[in-house]
Steps between C-alpha positions, in 0.01 A plus 500: 500500500539128568746310292362262236610139531443257213449142616455176306277243673440136413174310521663156496225248433448125513252299289255482793464880493708567811760777509807570711517764775798597714504651848717808534794456734584708811697814425308582180203727436179328621670205674271200535275607212445268205587590142558364152868423432697756303702815548618836377555577134849643470576810285517403134333163566158401370247344736507153342879479518487623861251230591706222347807626689313537829349151483845357447646701789207460742374149426769332292266429210521578129178643356421366152169683455431853628164621372415868554181525702429836665657795680395651833624817670496545876613781730695362792651718771846471347421518128251484215538143379402391150464122489528320166333161545593207279358151499768232522347160418822333386835491677780260581702442813402421855363795696746593774413831660777744597310811616163409657413366843260247346345392170148366451294381202155662518165515320327836451167371632652326804784721622648368824779755561484862614554787503551574131690804377245781443558510124397137456126512577393564138751239382336229707156591362637494145647155562156373602356610162455196270708487184217424257186707455217335310269756338144389430337496157147379578370726223672260257489169683158535662447526875473127574800416284695777673418355840602153385825645367558681829459171687767341282734799532471507879563127514824543304619774735372840380463722808402837351197566279389830353131523413484713186194445274379861512228445240312241704167618639548630859301213653690238304836660586416504869387137490825409327698699759336318791551161337867570428558636850361183658739294290794727579435479873492122480847503343644791704521706182442872439222657292525858373217675316572711194402867539192461724577591860135478605473144370831401659385632837152351468616146435802517734767457232865523601567805286438715196684528170486848343497580130762749383226759443368454854854511637543855369183631664533381860666712765582229752540127530166316537453350844545133417761242594623459140495774237663485158464661159550444128771714340636567154760771574765606748278791609225257599746275685631799693142593590456148645814558707384845610168362626672215684316225312605139543574405140465599135438321171703614198447394141446378255842341496458254212265507199146412599176444303315748722723788378595403143566856386718609792873419512620287788741644757747213503705401803770765466245783512322329789825498699567865423151614596497313831849597617532633858131471587396425860220251423475167317400515133332215313565457128189449288424448133553181298644318801459165672673327790761382247624862499535521880879472520551737207263751663675490834842531341367821342397637841137390513347371821315245290253475213133583453302326231147477367475214252790281606397497867183305422634234263 
């Protein structure tokens, strides 16, 4: 049996979206490989406290915000390592490294250093996932108004759209999908199709978004670049993890007109349900970009929204 090592890792970010990587020094496991700063969680220490301590010891900085993000396990030759990743968008002090051979600020879509530690591949993909998902409502707005709203959203920076609108006639839904995809490609944005793999493949969408009911019936991950699912329970979230999907949506977090008779989760329950999961989870339900910081403090990757995305 390999020993289990608990590690706290920091995704230290700057406003431009870049994050800090360190190169492991000679004389350590995987010398020359690149990693996220952090270190071992000591007995009796929680992961957040360990991270704050490690960032002070390794980099000489004081972390003022440590947002829980996700957890990944990896079997190395020497141990089974469980990595608790936190986002650190706010710190003080000048970075002065004491343990790495080099430090570099990087972007997930333009990585210029290698090799990365084996456990970090999924982390880099997760970091390339936009923080806001705009979910279509052409059934309410009308197709032309939805396309106009998509133009405005893409212009303001939305880079992930989910085509929902299941009640549209198949021809109209496919036309909408092709029109949205053309717009997304122009803005280097992603389009995922809700619950219709055949349509997603036919139009060349970037991925598929599964309903919770569909999630429970499939035996393997669909063969697309991006695959996510809607969830309303811990069991569903764990099924997303088991299938190796790229993200989940969990809600509804706040009261919303679309579910007036169902109680909202609230942020505390959201945090509890998403604890120690290996994939990013979007919060959905009664949210707008004004809730982004609150969502990420609660452990969300970002927010997904229907109505507020198109205002």
